[in-house]
């Protein structure tokens, strides 16, 4: 299951990169925005299924700290 999770993590990374290309309209791909979004959702679901099978849990405290850090970075980038 660890190997399956790693494979799914790689697949969602690729789906996210492709979606970013679609959104930026750079390095064109024939995929539409809806198709890219669907692919991201599918790969995310696959990864979540693997992590549940492995019994992995989100560290809520760590996730909150990261959320705050990401939000601060977003604000700095968009000033």
mmCIF file of C-alpha atoms in Angstrom:
data_model
loop_
_atom_site.group_PDB
_atom_site.id
_atom_site.type_symbol
_atom_site.label_atom_id
_atom_site.label_comp_id
_atom_site.label_asym_id
_atom_site.label_seq_id
_atom_site.Cartn_x
_atom_site.Cartn_y
_atom_site.Cartn_z
ATOM 1 C CA UNK A 1 0.000 0.000 0.000
ATOM 2 C CA UNK A 2 2.940 2.351 0.596
ATOM 3 C CA UNK A 3 4.027 1.902 -2.995
ATOM 4 C CA UNK A 4 0.482 2.476 -4.229
ATOM 5 C CA UNK A 5 0.281 5.697 -2.176
ATOM 6 C CA UNK A 6 3.595 6.848 -3.637
ATOM 7 C CA UNK A 7 2.304 6.156 -7.142
ATOM 8 C CA UNK A 8 -0.886 8.093 -6.442
ATOM 9 C CA UNK A 9 1.128 10.981 -4.973
ATOM 10 C CA UNK A 10 3.148 11.112 -8.183
ATOM 11 C CA UNK A 11 -0.015 11.030 -10.272
ATOM 12 C CA UNK A 12 -1.641 13.906 -8.382
ATOM 13 C CA UNK A 13 1.574 15.906 -8.724
ATOM 14 C CA UNK A 14 1.453 15.424 -12.484
ATOM 15 C CA UNK A 15 -2.269 16.264 -12.612
ATOM 16 C CA UNK A 16 -1.686 19.467 -10.633
ATOM 17 C CA UNK A 17 1.179 20.518 -12.903
ATOM 18 C CA UNK A 18 -0.966 19.899 -15.973
ATOM 19 C CA UNK A 19 -3.857 21.879 -14.433
ATOM 20 C CA UNK A 20 -1.477 24.777 -13.747
ATOM 21 C CA UNK A 21 -0.395 24.728 -17.402
ATOM 22 C CA UNK A 22 -4.026 24.773 -18.529
ATOM 23 C CA UNK A 23 -4.821 27.711 -16.238
ATOM 24 C CA UNK A 24 -1.730 29.700 -17.312
ATOM 25 C CA UNK A 25 -2.221 28.682 -20.940
ATOM 26 C CA UNK A 26 1.498 27.935 -21.142
ATOM 27 C CA UNK A 27 3.155 24.867 -22.626
ATOM 28 C CA UNK A 28 -0.200 23.970 -24.184
ATOM 29 C CA UNK A 29 -2.033 20.767 -23.550
ATOM 30 C CA UNK A 30 -5.227 19.715 -25.357
ATOM 31 C CA UNK A 31 -6.945 19.235 -21.983
ATOM 32 C CA UNK A 32 -9.704 21.645 -20.988
ATOM 33 C CA UNK A 33 -9.897 23.317 -17.587
ATOM 34 C CA UNK A 34 -12.814 21.049 -16.621
ATOM 35 C CA UNK A 35 -10.909 17.935 -17.687
ATOM 36 C CA UNK A 36 -7.849 19.048 -15.738
ATOM 37 C CA UNK A 37 -9.971 19.717 -12.653
ATOM 38 C CA UNK A 38 -11.628 16.320 -12.966
ATOM 39 C CA UNK A 39 -8.242 14.622 -13.246
ATOM 40 C CA UNK A 40 -6.967 16.432 -10.121
ATOM 41 C CA UNK A 41 -10.059 15.368 -8.176
ATOM 42 C CA UNK A 42 -9.720 11.764 -9.314
ATOM 43 C CA UNK A 43 -6.054 11.540 -8.373
ATOM 44 C CA UNK A 44 -6.670 13.279 -5.044
ATOM 45 C CA UNK A 45 -9.430 10.778 -4.264
ATOM 46 C CA UNK A 46 -7.093 7.909 -5.135
ATOM 47 C CA UNK A 47 -4.404 9.284 -2.819
ATOM 48 C CA UNK A 48 -6.863 9.829 0.032
ATOM 49 C CA UNK A 49 -8.128 6.256 -0.373
ATOM 50 C CA UNK A 50 -4.553 4.973 -0.011
ATOM 51 C CA UNK A 51 -3.806 7.127 3.020
ATOM 52 C CA UNK A 52 -6.987 5.915 4.711
ATOM 53 C CA UNK A 53 -6.022 2.307 4.048
ATOM 54 C CA UNK A 54 -2.649 3.054 5.634
ATOM 55 C CA UNK A 55 -4.354 4.620 8.647
ATOM 56 C CA UNK A 56 -2.656 7.977 8.124
ATOM 57 C CA UNK A 57 -4.200 10.940 9.894
ATOM 58 C CA UNK A 58 -3.848 14.691 9.416
ATOM 59 C CA UNK A 59 -1.903 16.469 12.151
ATOM 60 C CA UNK A 60 -4.448 19.245 12.759
ATOM 61 C CA UNK A 61 -2.001 21.516 14.605
ATOM 62 C CA UNK A 62 0.610 21.238 11.870
ATOM 63 C CA UNK A 63 -2.022 21.727 9.167
ATOM 64 C CA UNK A 64 -3.231 24.936 10.842
ATOM 65 C CA UNK A 65 0.321 26.298 11.064
ATOM 66 C CA UNK A 66 0.851 25.560 7.367
ATOM 67 C CA UNK A 67 -2.481 27.160 6.491
ATOM 68 C CA UNK A 68 -1.459 30.373 8.261
ATOM 69 C CA UNK A 69 1.948 30.332 6.553
ATOM 70 C CA UNK A 70 0.385 29.778 3.106
ATOM 71 C CA UNK A 71 -2.136 32.552 3.720
ATOM 72 C CA UNK A 72 0.629 34.984 4.723
ATOM 73 C CA UNK A 73 2.653 34.039 1.630
ATOM 74 C CA UNK A 74 -0.432 34.558 -0.593
ATOM 75 C CA UNK A 75 -1.014 37.997 0.892
ATOM 76 C CA UNK A 76 2.625 39.030 0.361
ATOM 77 C CA UNK A 77 2.558 37.811 -3.244
ATOM 78 C CA UNK A 78 -0.645 39.709 -4.059
ATOM 79 C CA UNK A 79 0.133 43.120 -2.566
#
